[in-house]
Structure formats: C-alpha cells, structure tokens
Amino acid sequence: MPTIRQLSASVINKIAAGEVIERPASVVKELMENSIDSGATRVDVAVEQGGLDLVRVSDDGCGISAEQLPLAVASHATSKIADADDLFRVGTLGFRGEALASIAEISRLTIRSRPHDATSGHELEVAGGHASPIGPCGTPCGTTIEIRQLFYNTPVRRKFQRSTQTEMGHVGEAFTRVALAYPKVHCTLKHNGRSVYDLPPAVDWRDRIAAFFGHDLAADLIPLSSQDDQVRLSGYAASPSHSRSNPRLQYLFLNGRAIRDRSLQHALSEAYRGLLLTGRYPIAFLRIEMPAELVDVNVHPTKLEVRFQESGKLYGQLLGTLRTKFLSTDLTARLQPVTTGEAAAAVDPQQAEQMRRELVDWAKGELAAFDGTGDGNGQREPAPQTQASFDDQWQRPRAPLELSTLDRRWQAVPDYHAPDYHGPASSDEPLAGSAAREHRVDPPAAGVTALQLHNRYLVTENAEGMVVIDQHALHERILYEFLREKVLAGALESQALLVPEPVDLSPAEAAAVLEAQDLLAQLGVTVEPFGGDTILVSSYPAMLANMRPAEVLRDLVDHLMSGGKKPERRDLLDSLLHMISCKAAIKAGDKLTPGEIAALLEQRHLAQDTHHCPHGRPTALFFSREELDRQFMRI
Amino acid sequence: MKVTCDRQELLTAFQTAASVVPSRSPKPILQNIKLEVSESGAILLATDLEIGIRIQVAGIQVDVPGSAILPLARFGSILRESSDDTLRLEADGQSTLVRGERSEFKLPSENPQEFPSVADFTEKSYHELPARALKEMIRRTIFATDNESSRYALGGVLLEMGSDKITAVGTDGRRLAKMEVPARSEGGHQSGDSMTIVPTKAMQLIDRALSDGDAEIQIAARANEVLVRSPRVTIYSRLVEGRFPKWRDVFPQRTGSSKVDLTVGPLYSAVRQAAIVTSEESRGVDFSFEPGTLVLSGRVAEVGQSRVELPIAHDGPTIAIMLDPRYLNDFLKVLDAEKIVTIELKDAESAAVCTTDDGYGYVIMPLARER
C-alpha cells in the first residue's frame, strides 16, 4: 500500500517551477518583469544557446540590499504585496514571490545587486536550491541575475527543450512583449554575444513597433484611443493591407502586462470583418489602462490570461472604437513600393498621408458646421474633392522640383487643422468647402472615366495618383452595401416550398444544422430532420429565389461549422448577402461600356467600405503619383 | 432540285423552323434548314438534335424533286428583303441558286445527305385534341416551370395522358399550375410509368407552330420522346430526363377551408396595384379576406406602403395570408378578364389554391415574415 508523505520543500519548488518556468523564455520574462518592477530605465538581456546555457538580465533599478538577498530567492517572499487584500489591486507585474525561488531550484543562479545608496554590491549564488554565503562584490547600481544551466537537475524538462533556434524564438517573443509594453525603457537583447535588439528609449510608441516589425507596418498603423469611465484604450491597429495568417501580431497590454484574451481578439476580428480575407488576422498593438481592482490577474501562473470584471463592456468599447476609426479612414490598399526607399523617402509619403488625413478631418468639420449634421456625412469621403482643388495646382505643368518644394512646405505648416488654417493656397478655403458640399449633393464627379484592362480591371486616377480597380470586387461591394441597407431595414421574408428539398450532409454538418434550427428559422430557412444525415428544407428566404435551397443551406452550413463560436444571425445574414451580391455582380471578364464604367465609379462613393469587397479582398490598388515618378526616375 | 415557290408562304414556314436552329453547334450543318421536295409537296426541316420540326410549305410548284440545304441567316435575309411574289430555287448539292425577277443569288451549300433525319409522325396510337385546347394548356402551365432545378426535372411540363383527358403540370417548387383538357385516346394510347416531361422550349415551339385554326392535333409519347402532329407541322422533342415531384401529393385536397369566388379582371388590377410597393428583397403582399372585402397591403421600408380594397362575396372569418404577387399575376395573366376564379384558403401557413371551372388549378405557397 502506498504511504502518504509530506514532500520536501525542494520537491515542492521543483513542481512549482514546472508551472512557472516552462522554458528559458519564461526565465527571461520573469526576470525582465522584476527589472521593470524595480523601476529600471535600462534592461540588458544576454542569452546563450537559446537561454539553456545562460540567461543574464541586468538592470539599473532599485537593487536589493545585502540582508534582503536570501529572501529574494526564498519561495513566497516578495516585496510586491503584503496581504491578501493587495491581490485585488496588484500594480506590479509580479506578486507571487515564486519566480526567483523556482528558478533557483532548477539552475545555478547568481544575483549581484547594489542599491543606489550603497557603496558596494553583494553577491549570492544558489545552485539547485542550495545557497552559498553572501559575499561582497563589485557591481554597478541595480541588479544582475545570471542563470546558468537551466534545468540541469530536472533532466526530464531538459529533454523536452527544443532546438536553440526554437528556444531563441520564444526568448525573442518574451523580450518583445516586455519591450513593447515599456517603450521608455532602454532594452537590449544579445544572443551568443551578438546583438539582436538594441532599443533606445522611444517617445513615440510607433518607433518601438517599427524597431520590431519594420517601418512599412509602422507607417500603416491607424492610431486609436478612447476613454470609457475608468477604462482607457489606446494604441494602433494596422490598416487591412497588413495582415497575418495567425493572431500572433495582436499585442494586448493590460496595465503594461502582455495578455491574451479571446474575447478581445474576437472583437478585433469582428472590427475587420469584410476588410480581411478569411483566415487572415488583423495586426494591432493596444494598451488598456484600467484600475487594478477591475481585473483579476491571479488566474494563470504566468499571468498570460486575466479575468475582467466587465469583459462585455470592454469588448464593446474596443469594437466601437475600431469601427468608428475605420469608417473615417481611407483604407484603399497601397501598392508596396518596389524599391525599399531610403529612410527619407519612406517618411515622406507617410507624412503626406498624415497631412491628408488631418485635412480630411478638417474638411469634415467644415461640412458638419455647414449643414449642421454630424458624422453621417463624414463617412461619405469628401476628401478626394477637397484634395482635388489642391490637385488643380499639382496638375498645372510645373517642374518636378517645384512640386517637391510644395511637399516640404506642407510639412512645415504645423497647425494645418487649426480653425484658421487656410490651406496651402491661402484663398482656397471657401473653394474647398464648397467642393466638399458639392460632392455631397452631386457625387458623380464630373468626367469620371476609366480604362478597362483585360475586361477585368479599371484604371482611373484620383488626386494623388493612379487607382486600379477590380470591377467585380467593387461592384460586389456596392451591391452588398445596397442590399444590406435594404434588408436590415425590413423583415426577412421566407418562401415556403411546395416540395421540401432534402439535402444530404455529413453527420457533423447535419448535427450543426439541427442545433442551429432556431437561428436558421430567424433567417427564414426552415429545416427538419429527415432521417440519417438528410435535412429537409421546407422554406427559405424569398430574396434568394434565384438560388437553390440546397445551395443556400450548404453555404450556411459552412458558416455554422467554421470557428468555435456559434455564429449569430448577423453573421449568417451577411453570408447570404455575400452570396447574392457575388452572383449578381458583374464578373471579371465582362466587357463594360463607358457608361457602365462611369456608373460604377460614381456609385463607388455611395457605399461605405468600398475599399474592400465583402470577402475582404481589396477592390482597388493605389499607385501614388510619387511612386510612379520614382519608378520613372523623375525624382 | 428545281422549284418555284411563293415567297410569303416560304418565309412564314422558314421563320417557324428557324426558331429550332441552334445558334451554336458542334455540327455546323444544323445551322441550316433543309428543304425536301417530292412530287407530293415540300417540307422544311430543322433540328438541334433535341427538338426537330417538319413544316409543310404551301405554294410550291415542283419541276424537279430533290433537296437543298438553306443557310439560315443568308437565305432568311433573301426571303425578307426580296419584293418578288415568287422565287425560283435550284440546287445541285453543292450550291443553291435563288432567282427573283431582277435578282439572283448563288449560295454555296452543304451536302443534303449529311443533314440528320428528323423524326416523322408514324405512330398508330396517340391522343387527339383540338389545337386551341392544346395551346391553352401550354400557356397555362409553361410559366410555372423552372429550368434551374437540379433535384427534380422541373424544366418542362409534365403530361399525363389518361383515357379521356390530358393533364399538364408545371411547377418551380413554389407554385404549381395544373391544367386538364379532354382528349381522345386512339389505339389505347396512355402515358405509362415513365414520365412525359416535355421541355419548356419544345412547348413554346408547339404553341408557336400551331395556330388556333388548326383542327385536331395528334400527340404521341414514347419512352424518351414526344411527337406532335398537326395537318401542317410535325414536332419532335426529346423528353426531360429525371423525376417530377409527386404533384398529386402536393396539390391540397382539403375540407373545411374557406372558398372565395373572384372575377379575374378586378382581382388582377388590385394585385398589380398592391405590387407596386414591393421590391426584389421584400416581395410579399398581405391578402386579408375579410367579410365583404379583400384588403391587399404591401409595405417595404424604403419603397412605401399600399392598401387596395376589393369587394368580395365572403362572409366567413377573416383569413390573412402573404403571397408573392408575381406568382398570382402569372396565373391571372393567362385568364380572360371575365372568368371567375375560386380561391381556397386555410390559414397563413397553408398553400392558397386557385381553381377555375375549366380544369385549371394553381397552388401558391405562402410567404412568411421573419418570426
């Protein structure tokens, strides 16, 4: 009969270590968080062999005094909380007092530390949980912790470590999360003596994002911010021209701590619905600031997951903020410049774009002031027209040199959005305003023409360059918007069938359909089981008269089956509308008459989100005039 | 072949035959019409291999019998543009010579031997009915067919031939039209187990090729084809393959439902008015059969509302049902304005059944608004 024994503290710590310290990256995370909590302004991380041989984290934080050093590696000893009530208002990244003790148990650990007011530092070595006496040593202010031979006494765990490269990838990710959350802290990372990242303190968060993910991405970030009661949301979402096939580039920072939250990730995907292809995930860097008592971080050993008190409200805030922002932003896909231009060239279009957006906002303000209505008109993109008035100047024959000086002058004007701003050409203000108004009343801009290529693409120009439009995608989008408006306005009609139509499905599909019976009924699709995996469709939406009931059901099944979350009525309705608009839209390969082209382009301004078709493909590509100039070596 | 023909007569027959000629075909010879001349008369033949037609041409004077292949577009133009009363045709198998009084055309032609044969009516057993009745039957059922259906063979009109009548049924799964006409069976002709589903296109051709004046029409169904003969024209068609739904199970046979008699003209007018405010996405019109009045109301958010009243002879409880007015209009359109239709209703979820006293029945499945 097995006997019950009290485990030794060392075994307990080893077990605890298994939870907290999964791989070298966990060590990097815990130590960097300690450094941040100590108020460091600089954190240096050095690893060797993916962290299995060595992890060293040095900071210039508050340091640990000699008499406190033994406590630092004792388990459940921490400076961050004092009693249980503190658990509800944790303001630091750590609080359990487990990390160092756990690490010390499974590695050879050295701490050298010197508080700012001390004249010399002290050193403590721990090997497999056995501490040697504290001795004095020379060290700069702050703390340096070295972890050598991680997992040396836990062979099982050691065996499960992957290649150096994989482990280094995880270390890099852990480093990224902390360094992204604290842009004002100087962070460096070295691997095998080679510098991987050296990130000076950044004033603008974009700079730090750019350091990690490149300037291309950073230039296409859309700034967000919103405040709701005690919750402040800020950060950036990338324009839909950037996306990834996984959600890993969605960084959420809750009070400076990187977290994963499924509901917030869902809110992101929801906001990008229709802007991204299926299977692509948006990119975002978001900070959420909220009082510590509104969130419980004590639910996960590595604190990667947290529990919000009002998660629904947060979801709504994120979604709302993103949607509002997207509606007011021109998301037409920009062609990636072929040549990766010099830094200066890369900054120019970005700033011009920034200027343009500000200008749009200003023009909207004018518009709203004129007819006394709010954002409703703002969505109608008065920008191109306003821009056109400036563009008139651009199009006058001038030397390219002069154009670029004009460009510079724009940047020089800092307060272009101030109320008394009169535009580059100072007499333009009334003209710009009236152009915007005209645009609203009479959207078909005079003489909109386009060239049709290969019976599938339309080439036209706007104020800033050349636009290549996918005729099918654009028409589909317009139809979809049009239909959606109509359908949302009224009730759905359902046409009963004389002869119910049996549809054969796979067992899983049939089960999903029957489970969603009520939901489908709301859409006007009545289904009944018909034995086996056959489903009987006895009525379906009247507006889909041109489609086979079986086809309609199969499409809906795809939606019911995809994704872990149960789709809502809106999702399914959307998918039906996509089907209709896709079928009804002109196809790639259809020859269009000039009249048809003009009509299509005119309608473009009537719909929202015309920059992407309902499936999320871009409807148009934009080649800026400047890029063209550069390609032809004119500048 | 050498003949003199009446241009007008030939043109009429030629145009009827032309509607069979396929616009695209892997067999180029099918894009022609064949003229066969024997001592006894002349016939035009055209086929796309699915449907074939043989038309007798009147007013032909035969000098030398034979046959000619006439290119559809060119020869048709000659017939239309010429102002001569008669034209002389000569063909030698390689070219066709067309001679008017002051004009002459020489058209290269394909070998008449290569033109596929077009089935003739040789049946001994058949059904016989007046042309007028057959045309009426086609007009009243053809609009309900559906060429898109994949599960059922709805792309044609089902013909059920009994001992003393023919029943025609067309449906698209949402409404069903059924017409019964008396017909005489000759030689024990009846449609058997296999279904006689005549393609919509063939039915249109039969309707067009026959004239009300034509007397008795013979119609014979074989396993996978149907033949129709009038004194002038013989039409052959392959049948639609597939299953037709069991329409008798669908056609409601109920008791205890309310019946309302209405005159076609006023009803048609009222439905058309109510349908003004419907749209492609929201097509329903509410029919409310109240004591003494039928109220039709349509309502679409961005289009508007309508309300049309019609006095009716109904004194039972109020019955409301929502129908697609286009389905009802299809039915009313093929009826005379003075005709009386009986609309039979049970409730908002059950089909509406319209009948006339001459064997015509029409079932419409109702619409339902989102619950």
GROMACS .gro file of N, CA and C in nm, chain A residues 482-483 485-487 489-502 504 521-526 538-540 542-548 569, chain B residues 146 148-152 154 171-176 245 250 279-285 301-302 322 324 327 349 351 363 365-371:
model
  222
  482PHE      N    1  -2.571   4.793  -5.061
  482PHE     CA    2  -2.704   4.833  -5.101
  482PHE      C    3  -2.807   4.735  -5.044
  483LEU      N    4  -2.777   4.607  -5.062
  483LEU     CA    5  -2.868   4.503  -5.014
  483LEU      C    6  -2.877   4.506  -4.862
  485GLU      N    7  -2.839   4.740  -4.656
  485GLU     CA    8  -2.919   4.851  -4.606
  485GLU      C    9  -3.067   4.817  -4.616
  486LYS      N   10  -3.103   4.761  -4.733
  486LYS     CA   11  -3.243   4.729  -4.755
  486LYS      C   12  -3.290   4.620  -4.661
  487VAL      N   13  -3.209   4.516  -4.648
  487VAL     CA   14  -3.253   4.401  -4.571
  487VAL      C   15  -3.261   4.435  -4.423
  489ALA      N   16  -3.336   4.708  -4.306
  489ALA     CA   17  -3.448   4.800  -4.285
  489ALA      C   18  -3.579   4.725  -4.266
  490GLY      N   19  -3.593   4.611  -4.330
  490GLY     CA   20  -3.722   4.543  -4.325
  490GLY      C   21  -3.709   4.403  -4.271
  491ALA      N   22  -3.823   4.336  -4.260
  491ALA     CA   23  -3.821   4.200  -4.210
  491ALA      C   24  -3.789   4.105  -4.325
  492LEU      N   25  -3.734   3.993  -4.292
  492LEU     CA   26  -3.699   3.894  -4.393
  492LEU      C   27  -3.822   3.813  -4.428
  493GLU      N   28  -3.838   3.786  -4.557
  493GLU     CA   29  -3.950   3.703  -4.598
  493GLU      C   30  -3.901   3.563  -4.630
  494SER      N   31  -3.985   3.471  -4.597
  494SER     CA   32  -3.947   3.333  -4.618
  494SER      C   33  -4.048   3.268  -4.712
  495GLN      N   34  -3.998   3.201  -4.816
  495GLN     CA   35  -4.087   3.139  -4.914
  495GLN      C   36  -4.101   2.991  -4.881
  496ALA      N   37  -4.225   2.948  -4.855
  496ALA     CA   38  -4.247   2.806  -4.828
  496ALA      C   39  -4.234   2.728  -4.958
  497LEU      N   40  -4.187   2.606  -4.951
  497LEU     CA   41  -4.169   2.523  -5.070
  497LEU      C   42  -4.282   2.423  -5.082
  498LEU      N   43  -4.324   2.403  -5.206
  498LEU     CA   44  -4.428   2.303  -5.233
  498LEU      C   45  -4.376   2.165  -5.195
  499VAL      N   46  -4.258   2.136  -5.246
  499VAL     CA   47  -4.196   2.007  -5.219
  499VAL      C   48  -4.070   2.036  -5.138
  500PRO      N   49  -4.068   2.002  -5.012
  500PRO     CA   50  -3.948   2.028  -4.933
  500PRO      C   51  -3.827   1.961  -4.997
  501GLU      N   52  -3.715   2.028  -4.990
  501GLU     CA   53  -3.599   1.977  -5.060
  501GLU      C   54  -3.503   1.908  -4.963
  502PRO      N   55  -3.478   1.779  -4.985
  502PRO     CA   56  -3.383   1.710  -4.898
  502PRO      C   57  -3.239   1.745  -4.934
  504ASP      N   58  -2.843   1.627  -4.848
  504ASP     CA   59  -2.758   1.530  -4.779
  504ASP      C   60  -2.634   1.599  -4.725
  521ALA      N   61  -3.424   2.949  -3.855
  521ALA     CA   62  -3.564   2.990  -3.872
  521ALA      C   63  -3.573   3.142  -3.873
  522GLN      N   64  -3.489   3.207  -3.795
  522GLN     CA   65  -3.490   3.354  -3.795
  522GLN      C   66  -3.450   3.410  -3.930
  523LEU      N   67  -3.374   3.334  -4.004
  523LEU     CA   68  -3.333   3.378  -4.137
  523LEU      C   69  -3.433   3.336  -4.244
  524GLY      N   70  -3.536   3.264  -4.202
  524GLY     CA   71  -3.635   3.219  -4.299
  524GLY      C   72  -3.602   3.083  -4.357
  525VAL      N   73  -3.503   3.015  -4.303
  525VAL     CA   74  -3.471   2.882  -4.351
  525VAL      C   75  -3.529   2.782  -4.252
  526THR      N   76  -3.633   2.710  -4.292
  526THR     CA   77  -3.692   2.611  -4.203
  526THR      C   78  -3.634   2.475  -4.236
  538SER      N   79  -3.778   2.322  -4.585
  538SER     CA   80  -3.917   2.341  -4.629
  538SER      C   81  -3.950   2.486  -4.657
  539SER      N   82  -3.862   2.577  -4.619
  539SER     CA   83  -3.881   2.715  -4.666
  539SER      C   84  -3.745   2.784  -4.661
  540TYR      N   85  -3.728   2.885  -4.742
  540TYR     CA   86  -3.602   2.957  -4.743
  540TYR      C   87  -3.626   3.100  -4.786
  542ALA      N   88  -3.706   3.445  -4.933
  542ALA     CA   89  -3.767   3.475  -5.062
  542ALA      C   90  -3.673   3.553  -5.153
  543MET      N   91  -3.586   3.633  -5.093
  543MET     CA   92  -3.499   3.714  -5.178
  543MET      C   93  -3.393   3.629  -5.248
  544LEU      N   94  -3.381   3.503  -5.209
  544LEU     CA   95  -3.283   3.416  -5.272
  544LEU      C   96  -3.348   3.331  -5.380
  545ALA      N   97  -3.457   3.380  -5.436
  545ALA     CA   98  -3.535   3.299  -5.531
  545ALA      C   99  -3.448   3.238  -5.640
  546ASN      N  100  -3.339   3.304  -5.676
  546ASN     CA  101  -3.260   3.252  -5.787
  546ASN      C  102  -3.161   3.144  -5.746
  547MET      N  103  -3.159   3.114  -5.619
  547MET     CA  104  -3.062   3.013  -5.576
  547MET      C  105  -3.132   2.889  -5.526
  548ARG      N  106  -3.067   2.776  -5.542
  548ARG     CA  107  -3.125   2.651  -5.496
  548ARG      C  108  -3.124   2.648  -5.344
  569ARG      N  109  -2.707   3.567  -3.589
  569ARG     CA  110  -2.794   3.590  -3.703
  569ARG      C  111  -2.726   3.681  -3.804
  781ASP      N  112  -3.938   2.563  -6.429
  781ASP     CA  113  -3.813   2.615  -6.374
  781ASP      C  114  -3.698   2.536  -6.436
  783GLU      N  115  -3.387   2.571  -6.380
  783GLU     CA  116  -3.266   2.567  -6.298
  783GLU      C  117  -3.265   2.448  -6.202
  784SER      N  118  -3.379   2.389  -6.180
  784SER     CA  119  -3.387   2.288  -6.075
  784SER      C  120  -3.288   2.175  -6.099
  785SER      N  121  -3.222   2.135  -5.993
  785SER     CA  122  -3.125   2.028  -6.008
  785SER      C  123  -3.180   1.898  -5.953
  786ARG      N  124  -3.262   1.909  -5.853
  786ARG     CA  125  -3.308   1.787  -5.788
  786ARG      C  126  -3.420   1.720  -5.867
  787TYR      N  127  -3.515   1.800  -5.910
  787TYR     CA  128  -3.627   1.747  -5.987
  787TYR      C  129  -3.618   1.797  -6.130
  789LEU      N  130  -3.782   1.991  -6.337
  789LEU     CA  131  -3.890   2.090  -6.343
  789LEU      C  132  -3.878   2.177  -6.468
  806THR      N  133  -4.427   2.331  -6.253
  806THR     CA  134  -4.401   2.385  -6.118
  806THR      C  135  -4.255   2.425  -6.106
  807ASP      N  136  -4.229   2.518  -6.016
  807ASP     CA  137  -4.090   2.553  -5.986
  807ASP      C  138  -4.061   2.530  -5.838
  808GLY      N  139  -4.148   2.459  -5.773
  808GLY     CA  140  -4.125   2.428  -5.632
  808GLY      C  141  -4.190   2.526  -5.538
  809ARG      N  142  -4.236   2.638  -5.589
  809ARG     CA  143  -4.302   2.736  -5.502
  809ARG      C  144  -4.448   2.754  -5.539
  810ARG      N  145  -4.477   2.728  -5.667
  810ARG     CA  146  -4.616   2.729  -5.711
  810ARG      C  147  -4.627   2.620  -5.817
  811LEU      N  148  -4.751   2.580  -5.839
  811LEU     CA  149  -4.774   2.469  -5.931
  811LEU      C  150  -4.899   2.500  -6.012
  880PRO      N  151  -4.179   1.584  -5.922
  880PRO     CA  152  -4.234   1.557  -5.789
  880PRO      C  153  -4.374   1.498  -5.797
  885VAL      N  154  -4.894   1.702  -5.344
  885VAL     CA  155  -4.871   1.840  -5.308
  885VAL      C  156  -4.999   1.923  -5.324
  914SER      N  157  -4.044   4.501  -5.348
  914SER     CA  158  -3.910   4.510  -5.405
  914SER      C  159  -3.854   4.370  -5.417
  915GLU      N  160  -3.739   4.363  -5.480
  915GLU     CA  161  -3.676   4.232  -5.503
  915GLU      C  162  -3.650   4.160  -5.369
  916GLU      N  163  -3.617   4.235  -5.267
  916GLU     CA  164  -3.584   4.172  -5.139
  916GLU      C  165  -3.706   4.155  -5.050
  917SER      N  166  -3.807   4.236  -5.074
  917SER     CA  167  -3.926   4.229  -4.990
  917SER      C  168  -4.046   4.226  -5.083
  918ARG      N  169  -4.090   4.104  -5.114
  918ARG     CA  170  -4.185   4.094  -5.224
  918ARG      C  171  -4.325   4.059  -5.181
  919GLY      N  172  -4.347   4.040  -5.052
  919GLY     CA  173  -4.476   3.990  -5.008
  919GLY      C  174  -4.585   4.096  -5.007
  920VAL      N  175  -4.707   4.054  -5.042
  920VAL     CA  176  -4.825   4.139  -5.026
  920VAL      C  177  -4.920   4.063  -4.934
  936ALA      N  178  -3.991   4.903  -4.641
  936ALA     CA  179  -3.937   5.017  -4.568
  936ALA      C  180  -3.900   5.135  -4.659
  937GLU      N  181  -3.816   5.107  -4.762
  937GLU     CA  182  -3.765   5.221  -4.838
  937GLU      C  183  -3.849   5.251  -4.961
  957MET      N  184  -4.988   3.584  -4.675
  957MET     CA  185  -4.897   3.668  -4.753
  957MET      C  186  -4.851   3.589  -4.876
  959ASP      N  187  -4.661   3.609  -5.283
  959ASP     CA  188  -4.581   3.684  -5.378
  959ASP      C  189  -4.673   3.724  -5.493
  962TYR      N  190  -4.646   3.570  -5.847
  962TYR     CA  191  -4.697   3.435  -5.872
  962TYR      C  192  -4.846   3.441  -5.906
  984GLU      N  193  -5.026   2.962  -4.310
  984GLU     CA  194  -4.913   2.873  -4.339
  984GLU      C  195  -4.943   2.775  -4.452
  986ALA      N  196  -5.098   2.643  -4.824
  986ALA     CA  197  -5.099   2.690  -4.961
  986ALA      C  198  -5.234   2.751  -4.999
  998VAL      N  199  -5.157   2.628  -5.741
  998VAL     CA  200  -5.124   2.628  -5.598
  998VAL      C  201  -5.011   2.727  -5.574
 1000MET      N  202  -4.751   2.864  -5.271
 1000MET     CA  203  -4.705   2.852  -5.132
 1000MET      C  204  -4.692   2.993  -5.076
 1001PRO      N  205  -4.734   3.011  -4.950
 1001PRO     CA  206  -4.732   3.147  -4.893
 1001PRO      C  207  -4.591   3.189  -4.851
 1002LEU      N  208  -4.577   3.317  -4.832
 1002LEU     CA  209  -4.455   3.373  -4.775
 1002LEU      C  210  -4.478   3.390  -4.625
 1003ALA      N  211  -4.371   3.396  -4.550
 1003ALA     CA  212  -4.384   3.424  -4.407
 1003ALA      C  213  -4.282   3.531  -4.373
 1004ARG      N  214  -4.325   3.625  -4.291
 1004ARG     CA  215  -4.227   3.723  -4.245
 1004ARG      C  216  -4.155   3.664  -4.126
 1005GLU      N  217  -4.033   3.705  -4.113
 1005GLU     CA  218  -3.948   3.663  -4.002
 1005GLU      C  219  -4.025   3.665  -3.869
 1006ARG      N  220  -4.013   3.552  -3.798
 1006ARG     CA  221  -4.085   3.546  -3.670
 1006ARG      C  222  -4.006   3.614  -3.561
   0.00000   0.00000   0.00000
